[in-house]
PDB file of C-alpha atoms in Angstrom:
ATOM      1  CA  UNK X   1     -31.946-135.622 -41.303  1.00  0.00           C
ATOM      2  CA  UNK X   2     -33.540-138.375 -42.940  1.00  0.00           C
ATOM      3  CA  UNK X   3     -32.864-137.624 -46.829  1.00  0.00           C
ATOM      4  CA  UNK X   4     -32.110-141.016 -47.724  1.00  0.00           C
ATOM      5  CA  UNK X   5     -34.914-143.890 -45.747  1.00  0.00           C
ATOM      6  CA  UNK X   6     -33.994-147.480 -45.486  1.00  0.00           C
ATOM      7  CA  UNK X   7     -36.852-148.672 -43.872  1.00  0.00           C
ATOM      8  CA  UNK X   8     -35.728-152.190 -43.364  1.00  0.00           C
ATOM      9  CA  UNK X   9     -33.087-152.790 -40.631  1.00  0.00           C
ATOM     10  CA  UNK X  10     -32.909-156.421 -41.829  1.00  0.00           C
ATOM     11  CA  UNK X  11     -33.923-158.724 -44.768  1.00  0.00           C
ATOM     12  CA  UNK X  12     -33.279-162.661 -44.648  1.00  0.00           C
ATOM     13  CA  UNK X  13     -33.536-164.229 -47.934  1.00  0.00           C
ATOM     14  CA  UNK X  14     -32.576-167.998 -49.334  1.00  0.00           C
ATOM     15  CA  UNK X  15     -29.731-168.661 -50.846  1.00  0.00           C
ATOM     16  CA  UNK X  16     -30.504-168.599 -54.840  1.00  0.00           C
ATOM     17  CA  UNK X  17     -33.611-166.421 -54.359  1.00  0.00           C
ATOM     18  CA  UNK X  18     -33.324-163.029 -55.482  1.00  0.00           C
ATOM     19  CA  UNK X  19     -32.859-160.254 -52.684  1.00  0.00           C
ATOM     20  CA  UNK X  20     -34.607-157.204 -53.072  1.00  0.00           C
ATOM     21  CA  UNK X  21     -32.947-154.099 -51.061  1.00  0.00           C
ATOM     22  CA  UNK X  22     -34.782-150.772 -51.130  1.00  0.00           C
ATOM     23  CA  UNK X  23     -34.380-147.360 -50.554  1.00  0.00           C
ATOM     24  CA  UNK X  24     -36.660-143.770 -50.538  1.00  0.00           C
ATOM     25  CA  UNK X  25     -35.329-140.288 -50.639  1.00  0.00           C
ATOM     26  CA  UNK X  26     -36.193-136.937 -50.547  1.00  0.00           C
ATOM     27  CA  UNK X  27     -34.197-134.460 -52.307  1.00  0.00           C
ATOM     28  CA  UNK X  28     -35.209-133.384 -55.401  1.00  0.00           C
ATOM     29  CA  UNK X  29     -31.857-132.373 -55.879  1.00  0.00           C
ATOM     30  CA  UNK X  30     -30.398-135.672 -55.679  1.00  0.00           C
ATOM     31  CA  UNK X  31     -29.201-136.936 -59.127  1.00  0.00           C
ATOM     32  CA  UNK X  32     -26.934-139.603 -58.218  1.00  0.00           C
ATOM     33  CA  UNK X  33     -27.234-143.061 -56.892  1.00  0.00           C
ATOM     34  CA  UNK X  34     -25.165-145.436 -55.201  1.00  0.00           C
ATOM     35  CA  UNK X  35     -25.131-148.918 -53.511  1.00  0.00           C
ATOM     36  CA  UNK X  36     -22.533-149.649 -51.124  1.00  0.00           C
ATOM     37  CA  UNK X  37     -21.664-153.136 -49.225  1.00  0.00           C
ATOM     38  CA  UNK X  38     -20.178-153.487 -46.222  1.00  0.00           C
ATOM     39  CA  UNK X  39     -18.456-156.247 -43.938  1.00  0.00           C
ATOM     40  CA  UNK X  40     -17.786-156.259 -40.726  1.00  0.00           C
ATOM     41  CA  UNK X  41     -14.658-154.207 -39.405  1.00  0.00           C
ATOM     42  CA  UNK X  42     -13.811-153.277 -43.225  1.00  0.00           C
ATOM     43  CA  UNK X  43     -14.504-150.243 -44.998  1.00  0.00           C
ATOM     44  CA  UNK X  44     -18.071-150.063 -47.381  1.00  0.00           C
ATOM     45  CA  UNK X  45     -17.197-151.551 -50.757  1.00  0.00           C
ATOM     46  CA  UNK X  46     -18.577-149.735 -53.874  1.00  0.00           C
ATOM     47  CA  UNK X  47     -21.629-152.222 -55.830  1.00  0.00           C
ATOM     48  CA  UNK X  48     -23.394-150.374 -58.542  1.00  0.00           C
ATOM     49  CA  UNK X  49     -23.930-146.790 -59.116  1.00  0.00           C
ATOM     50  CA  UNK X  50     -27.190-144.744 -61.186  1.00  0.00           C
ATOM     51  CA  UNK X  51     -27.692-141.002 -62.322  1.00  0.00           C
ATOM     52  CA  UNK X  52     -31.023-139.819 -62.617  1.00  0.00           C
ATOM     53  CA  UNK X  53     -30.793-139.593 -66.459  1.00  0.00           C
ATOM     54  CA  UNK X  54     -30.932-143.636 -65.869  1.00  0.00           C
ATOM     55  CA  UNK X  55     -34.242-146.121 -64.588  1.00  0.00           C
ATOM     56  CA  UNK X  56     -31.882-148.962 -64.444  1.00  0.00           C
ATOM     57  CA  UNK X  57     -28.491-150.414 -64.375  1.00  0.00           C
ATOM     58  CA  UNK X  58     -27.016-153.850 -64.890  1.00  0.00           C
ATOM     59  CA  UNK X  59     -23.860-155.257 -63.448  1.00  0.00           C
ATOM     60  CA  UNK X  60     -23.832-158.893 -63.281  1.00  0.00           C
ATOM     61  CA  UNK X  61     -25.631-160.079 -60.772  1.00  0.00           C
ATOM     62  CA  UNK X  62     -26.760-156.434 -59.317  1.00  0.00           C
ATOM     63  CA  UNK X  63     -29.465-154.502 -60.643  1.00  0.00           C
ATOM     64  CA  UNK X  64     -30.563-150.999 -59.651  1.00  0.00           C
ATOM     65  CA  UNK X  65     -34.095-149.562 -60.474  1.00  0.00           C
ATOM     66  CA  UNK X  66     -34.774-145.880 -60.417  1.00  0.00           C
ATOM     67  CA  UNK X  67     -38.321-144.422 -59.754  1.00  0.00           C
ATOM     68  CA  UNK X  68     -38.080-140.867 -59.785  1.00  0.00           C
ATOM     69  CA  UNK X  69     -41.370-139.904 -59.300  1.00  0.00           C
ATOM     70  CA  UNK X  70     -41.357-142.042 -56.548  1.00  0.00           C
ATOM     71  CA  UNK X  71     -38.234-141.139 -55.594  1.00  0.00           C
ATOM     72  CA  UNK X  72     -37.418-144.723 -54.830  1.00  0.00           C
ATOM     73  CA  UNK X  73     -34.516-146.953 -55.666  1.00  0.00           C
ATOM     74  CA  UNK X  74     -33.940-150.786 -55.462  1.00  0.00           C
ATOM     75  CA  UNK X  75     -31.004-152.918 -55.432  1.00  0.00           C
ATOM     76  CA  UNK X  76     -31.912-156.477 -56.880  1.00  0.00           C
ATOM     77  CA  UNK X  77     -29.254-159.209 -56.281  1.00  0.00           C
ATOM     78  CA  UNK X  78     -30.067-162.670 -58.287  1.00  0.00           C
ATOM     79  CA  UNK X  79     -29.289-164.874 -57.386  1.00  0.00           C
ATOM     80  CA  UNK X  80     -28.278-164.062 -53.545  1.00  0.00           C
ATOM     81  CA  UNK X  81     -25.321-165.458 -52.568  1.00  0.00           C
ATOM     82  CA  UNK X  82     -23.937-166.629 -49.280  1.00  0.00           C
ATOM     83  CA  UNK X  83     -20.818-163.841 -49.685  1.00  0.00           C
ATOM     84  CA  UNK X  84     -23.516-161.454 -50.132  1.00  0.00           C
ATOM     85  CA  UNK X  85     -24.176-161.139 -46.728  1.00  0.00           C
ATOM     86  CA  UNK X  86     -23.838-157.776 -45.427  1.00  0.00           C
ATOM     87  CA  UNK X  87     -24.889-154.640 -44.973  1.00  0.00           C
ATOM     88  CA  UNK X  88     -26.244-152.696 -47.783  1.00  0.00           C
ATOM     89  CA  UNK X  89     -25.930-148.952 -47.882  1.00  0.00           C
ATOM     90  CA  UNK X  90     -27.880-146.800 -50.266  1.00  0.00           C
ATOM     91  CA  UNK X  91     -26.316-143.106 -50.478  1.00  0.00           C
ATOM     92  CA  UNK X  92     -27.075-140.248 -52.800  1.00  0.00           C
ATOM     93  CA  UNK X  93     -25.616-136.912 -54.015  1.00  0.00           C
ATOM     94  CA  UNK X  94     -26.797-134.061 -55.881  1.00  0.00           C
ATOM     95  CA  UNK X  95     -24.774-132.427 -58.812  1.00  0.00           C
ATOM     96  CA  UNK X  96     -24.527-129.337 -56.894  1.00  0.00           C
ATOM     97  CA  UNK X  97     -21.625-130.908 -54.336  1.00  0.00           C
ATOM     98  CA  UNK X  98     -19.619-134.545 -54.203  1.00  0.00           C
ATOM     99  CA  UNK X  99     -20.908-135.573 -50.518  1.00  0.00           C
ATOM    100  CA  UNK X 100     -22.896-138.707 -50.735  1.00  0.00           C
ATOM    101  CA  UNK X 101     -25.450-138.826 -48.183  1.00  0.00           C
ATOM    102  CA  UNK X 102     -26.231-141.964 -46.526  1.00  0.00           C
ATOM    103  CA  UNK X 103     -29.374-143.920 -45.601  1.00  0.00           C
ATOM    104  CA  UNK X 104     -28.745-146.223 -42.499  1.00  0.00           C
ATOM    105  CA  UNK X 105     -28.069-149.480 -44.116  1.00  0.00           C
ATOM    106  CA  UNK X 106     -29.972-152.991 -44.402  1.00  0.00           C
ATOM    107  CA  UNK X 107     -28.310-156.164 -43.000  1.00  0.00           C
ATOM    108  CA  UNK X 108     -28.809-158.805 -45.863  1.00  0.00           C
ATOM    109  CA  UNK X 109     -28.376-162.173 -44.652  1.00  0.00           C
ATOM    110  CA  UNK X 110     -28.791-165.307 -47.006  1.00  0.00           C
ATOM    111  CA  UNK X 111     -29.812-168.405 -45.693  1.00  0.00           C
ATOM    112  CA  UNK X 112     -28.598-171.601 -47.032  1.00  0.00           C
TER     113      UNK X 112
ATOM    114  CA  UNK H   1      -6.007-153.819 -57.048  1.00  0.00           C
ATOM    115  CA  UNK H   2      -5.323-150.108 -55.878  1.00  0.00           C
ATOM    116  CA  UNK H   3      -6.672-149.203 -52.315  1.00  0.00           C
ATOM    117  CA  UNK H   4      -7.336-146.423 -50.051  1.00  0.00           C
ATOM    118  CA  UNK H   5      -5.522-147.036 -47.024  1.00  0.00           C
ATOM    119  CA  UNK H   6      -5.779-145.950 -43.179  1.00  0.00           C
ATOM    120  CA  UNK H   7      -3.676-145.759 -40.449  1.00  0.00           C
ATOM    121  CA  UNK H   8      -4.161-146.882 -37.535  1.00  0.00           C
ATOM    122  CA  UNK H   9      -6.651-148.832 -37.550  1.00  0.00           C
ATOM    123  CA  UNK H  10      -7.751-148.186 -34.233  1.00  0.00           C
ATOM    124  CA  UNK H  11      -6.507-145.449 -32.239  1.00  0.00           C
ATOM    125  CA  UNK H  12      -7.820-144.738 -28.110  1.00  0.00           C
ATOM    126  CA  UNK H  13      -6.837-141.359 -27.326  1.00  0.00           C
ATOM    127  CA  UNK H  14      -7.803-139.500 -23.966  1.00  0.00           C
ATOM    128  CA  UNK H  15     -10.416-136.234 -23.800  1.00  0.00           C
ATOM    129  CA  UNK H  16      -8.599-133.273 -24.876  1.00  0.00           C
ATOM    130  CA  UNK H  17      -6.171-134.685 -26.726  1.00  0.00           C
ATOM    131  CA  UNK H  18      -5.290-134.403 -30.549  1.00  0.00           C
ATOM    132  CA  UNK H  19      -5.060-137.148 -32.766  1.00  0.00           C
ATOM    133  CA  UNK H  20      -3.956-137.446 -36.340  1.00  0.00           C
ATOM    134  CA  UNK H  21      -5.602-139.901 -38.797  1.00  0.00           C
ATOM    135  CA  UNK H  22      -3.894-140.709 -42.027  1.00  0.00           C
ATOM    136  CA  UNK H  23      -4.779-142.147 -45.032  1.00  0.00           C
ATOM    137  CA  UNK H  24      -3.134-142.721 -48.123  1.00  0.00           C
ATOM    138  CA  UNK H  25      -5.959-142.224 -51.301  1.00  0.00           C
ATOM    139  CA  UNK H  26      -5.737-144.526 -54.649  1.00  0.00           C
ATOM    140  CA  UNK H  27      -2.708-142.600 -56.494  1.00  0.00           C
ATOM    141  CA  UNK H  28      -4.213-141.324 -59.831  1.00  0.00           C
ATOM    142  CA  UNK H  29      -7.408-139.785 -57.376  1.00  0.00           C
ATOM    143  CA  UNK H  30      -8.297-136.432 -57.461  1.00  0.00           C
ATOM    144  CA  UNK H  31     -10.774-136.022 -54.878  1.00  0.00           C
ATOM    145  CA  UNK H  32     -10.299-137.097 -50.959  1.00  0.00           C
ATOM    146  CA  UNK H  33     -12.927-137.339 -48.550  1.00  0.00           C
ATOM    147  CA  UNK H  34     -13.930-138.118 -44.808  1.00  0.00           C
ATOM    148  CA  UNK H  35     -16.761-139.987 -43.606  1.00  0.00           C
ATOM    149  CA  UNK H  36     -17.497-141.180 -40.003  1.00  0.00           C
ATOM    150  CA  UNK H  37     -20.094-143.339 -38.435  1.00  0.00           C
ATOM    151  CA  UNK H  38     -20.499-143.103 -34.928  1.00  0.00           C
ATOM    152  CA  UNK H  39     -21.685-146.739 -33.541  1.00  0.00           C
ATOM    153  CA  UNK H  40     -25.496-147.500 -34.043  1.00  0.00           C
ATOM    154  CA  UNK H  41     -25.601-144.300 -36.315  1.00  0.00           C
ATOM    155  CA  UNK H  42     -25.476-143.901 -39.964  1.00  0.00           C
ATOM    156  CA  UNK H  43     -22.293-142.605 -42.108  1.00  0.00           C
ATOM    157  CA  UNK H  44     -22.247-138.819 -42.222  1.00  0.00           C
ATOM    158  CA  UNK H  45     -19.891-136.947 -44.744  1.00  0.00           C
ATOM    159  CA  UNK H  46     -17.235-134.787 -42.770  1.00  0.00           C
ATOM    160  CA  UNK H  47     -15.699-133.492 -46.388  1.00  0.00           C
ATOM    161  CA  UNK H  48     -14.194-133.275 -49.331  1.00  0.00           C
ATOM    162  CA  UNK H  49     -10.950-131.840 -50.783  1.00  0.00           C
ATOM    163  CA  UNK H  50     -10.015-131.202 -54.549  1.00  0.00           C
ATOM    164  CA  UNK H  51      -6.995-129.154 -55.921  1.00  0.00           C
ATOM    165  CA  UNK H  52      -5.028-128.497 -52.321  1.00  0.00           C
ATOM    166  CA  UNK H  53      -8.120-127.176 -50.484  1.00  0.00           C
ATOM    167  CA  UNK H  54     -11.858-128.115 -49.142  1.00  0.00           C
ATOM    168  CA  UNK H  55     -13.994-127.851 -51.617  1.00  0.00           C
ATOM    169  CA  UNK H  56     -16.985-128.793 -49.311  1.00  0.00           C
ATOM    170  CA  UNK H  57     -17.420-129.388 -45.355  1.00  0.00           C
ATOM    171  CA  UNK H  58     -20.597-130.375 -42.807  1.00  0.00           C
ATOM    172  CA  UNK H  59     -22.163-129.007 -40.459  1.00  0.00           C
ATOM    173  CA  UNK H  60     -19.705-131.543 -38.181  1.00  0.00           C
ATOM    174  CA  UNK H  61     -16.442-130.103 -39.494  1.00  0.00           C
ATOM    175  CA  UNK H  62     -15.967-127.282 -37.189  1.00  0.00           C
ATOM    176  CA  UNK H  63     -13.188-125.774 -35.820  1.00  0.00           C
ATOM    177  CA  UNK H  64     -11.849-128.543 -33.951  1.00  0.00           C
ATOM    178  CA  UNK H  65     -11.263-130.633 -37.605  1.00  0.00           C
ATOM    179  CA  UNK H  66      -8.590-129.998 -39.798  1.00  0.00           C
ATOM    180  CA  UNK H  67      -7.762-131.680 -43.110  1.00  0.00           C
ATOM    181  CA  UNK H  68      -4.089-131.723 -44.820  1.00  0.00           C
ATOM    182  CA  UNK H  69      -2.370-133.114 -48.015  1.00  0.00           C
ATOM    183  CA  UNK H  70       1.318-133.243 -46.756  1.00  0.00           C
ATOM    184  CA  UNK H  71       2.921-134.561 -49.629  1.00  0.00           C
ATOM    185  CA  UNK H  72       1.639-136.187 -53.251  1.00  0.00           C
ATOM    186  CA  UNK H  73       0.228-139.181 -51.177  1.00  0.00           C
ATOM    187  CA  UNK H  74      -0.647-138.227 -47.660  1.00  0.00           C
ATOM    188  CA  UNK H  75      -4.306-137.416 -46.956  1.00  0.00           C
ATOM    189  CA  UNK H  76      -4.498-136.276 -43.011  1.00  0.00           C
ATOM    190  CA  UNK H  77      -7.404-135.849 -40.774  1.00  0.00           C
ATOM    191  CA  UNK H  78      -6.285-133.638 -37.624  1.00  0.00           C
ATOM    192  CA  UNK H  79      -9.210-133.427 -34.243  1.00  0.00           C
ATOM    193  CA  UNK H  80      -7.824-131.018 -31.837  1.00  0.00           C
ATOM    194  CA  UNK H  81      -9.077-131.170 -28.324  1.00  0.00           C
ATOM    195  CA  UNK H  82     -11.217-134.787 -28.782  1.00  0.00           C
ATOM    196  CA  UNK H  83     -14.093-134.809 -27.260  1.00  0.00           C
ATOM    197  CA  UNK H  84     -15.939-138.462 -26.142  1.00  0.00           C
ATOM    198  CA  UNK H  85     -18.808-138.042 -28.805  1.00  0.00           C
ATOM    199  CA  UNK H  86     -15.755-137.988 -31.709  1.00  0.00           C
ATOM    200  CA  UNK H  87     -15.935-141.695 -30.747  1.00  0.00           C
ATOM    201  CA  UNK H  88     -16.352-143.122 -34.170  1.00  0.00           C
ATOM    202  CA  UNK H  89     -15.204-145.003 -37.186  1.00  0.00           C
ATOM    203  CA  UNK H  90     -13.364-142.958 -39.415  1.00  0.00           C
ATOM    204  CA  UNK H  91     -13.403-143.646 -43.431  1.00  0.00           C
ATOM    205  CA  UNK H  92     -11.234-141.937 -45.416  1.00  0.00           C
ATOM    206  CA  UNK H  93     -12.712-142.310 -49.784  1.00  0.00           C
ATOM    207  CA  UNK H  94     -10.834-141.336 -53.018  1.00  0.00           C
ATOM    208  CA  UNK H  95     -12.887-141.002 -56.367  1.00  0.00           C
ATOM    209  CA  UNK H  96     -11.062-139.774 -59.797  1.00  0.00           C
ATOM    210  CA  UNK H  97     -13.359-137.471 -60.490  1.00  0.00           C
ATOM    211  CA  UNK H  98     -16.188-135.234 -58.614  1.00  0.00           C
ATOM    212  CA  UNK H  99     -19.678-137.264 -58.396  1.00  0.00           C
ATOM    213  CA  UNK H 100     -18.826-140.859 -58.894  1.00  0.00           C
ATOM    214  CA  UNK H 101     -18.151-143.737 -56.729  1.00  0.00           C
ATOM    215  CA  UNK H 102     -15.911-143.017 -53.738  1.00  0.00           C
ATOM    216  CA  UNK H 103     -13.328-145.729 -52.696  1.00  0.00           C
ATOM    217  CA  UNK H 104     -13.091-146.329 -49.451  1.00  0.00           C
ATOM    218  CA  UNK H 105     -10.455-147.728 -46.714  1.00  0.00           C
ATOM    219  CA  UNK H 106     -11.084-149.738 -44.063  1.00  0.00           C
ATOM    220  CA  UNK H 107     -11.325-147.145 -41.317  1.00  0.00           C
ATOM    221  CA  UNK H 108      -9.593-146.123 -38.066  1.00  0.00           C
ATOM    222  CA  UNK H 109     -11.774-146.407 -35.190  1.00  0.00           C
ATOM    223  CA  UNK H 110     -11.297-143.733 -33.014  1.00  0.00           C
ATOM    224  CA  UNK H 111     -12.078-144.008 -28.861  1.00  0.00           C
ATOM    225  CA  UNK H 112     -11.750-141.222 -27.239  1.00  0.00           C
ATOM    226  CA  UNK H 113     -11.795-141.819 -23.603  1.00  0.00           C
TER     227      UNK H 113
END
């Protein structure tokens, strides 16, 4: 079941540079958007969330970009942070049910 | 800050056996959910409960799972008969409502050996 792609297992990126994290899907019916963080041995944190009514949403330093024709989301962090090393989860849900289905995660590291 | 929390954190339990895994949701929540992620492999949804009952369930939740509210805070997870392949981290998630961000604890990984 691959609804939700994240293509890159890893992404190294210099501390103050901006980090750009993406992820495809493949369900129409998905209107719902989220980016999750998550630390080692700890639960995934909730980041920033979009619905499909929405191409982009701001929250500090967190962006996320919606392409629904290309059914492609980003998360852009700016600047990257040491702290915001981790691994980055992108997960979607349609309207039709709560579950959030998950794409396999991204391991952001930021060099100093 | 409010947080979802789980007990134990990490439980080893032998084949065949039936474990309980608690968690206690953020209070004013409405919705309650299970998630594992079996090592290497991505989170899967197990499912959701709203108003005292399951209001959706995957493919994984079969028989063997069973999901509880107890009591006003209590939010149980119940394998009967664990197999090796439940081997997993277990996340329990609150949201308020239906279809917006889940909360999540930190997980109770499960061995089953």
């Amino acid at each position: 079941d691959q609804q939700v792609k994240q293509n890159s297992p890893s992404l190294s990126v210099q501390e103050g540079r901006i980090s750009i994290l993406n992820c495809d899907y493949t369900n129409s019916m998905f209107d719902y958007f989220l980016w999750y963080k998550k630390y080692p041995a700890e639960g995934p944190t909730f980041l920033i969330s979009i619905s499909s009514i929405k191409d982009k949403n701001e929250d500090g330093r967190f962006t996320v970009f919606l392409n629904k024709s290309a059914k492609h989301l980003s998360l852009h962090i700016v600047p990257s942070q040491p702290g915001d090393s981790a691994v980055y989860f992108c997960a979607a849900s349609p309207t039709s049910n709560y579950q959030l289905i998950w794409g396999a995660g991204t391991k952001l590291i930021i060099k100093p | 800050e409010p947080e979802v929390t789980q007990t134990p954190s990490h439980q080893v339990t032998q084949m065949g056996q039936e474990v309980i895994l608690r968690c206690v949701p953020i209070s004013n929540h409405l919705y309650f959910y299970w998630y594992r992620q079996i090592l290497g492999q991505k989170v899967e949804f197990l499912v959701s409960f709203y108003n005292n009952e399951i209001s959706e369930k995957s493919e994984i939740f079969d028989d063997q799972f069973s999901v509880e509210r107890p009591d006003g805070s209590n939010f149980t997870l119940k394998i009967r008969s664990t197999k090796l392949e439940d081997s997993a981290m277990y996340f329990c998630a609150s949201s308020p409502a239906g279809n917006t961000e889940a909360f999540f604890g930190q997980g109770t990984r499960l061995t089953v050996v």
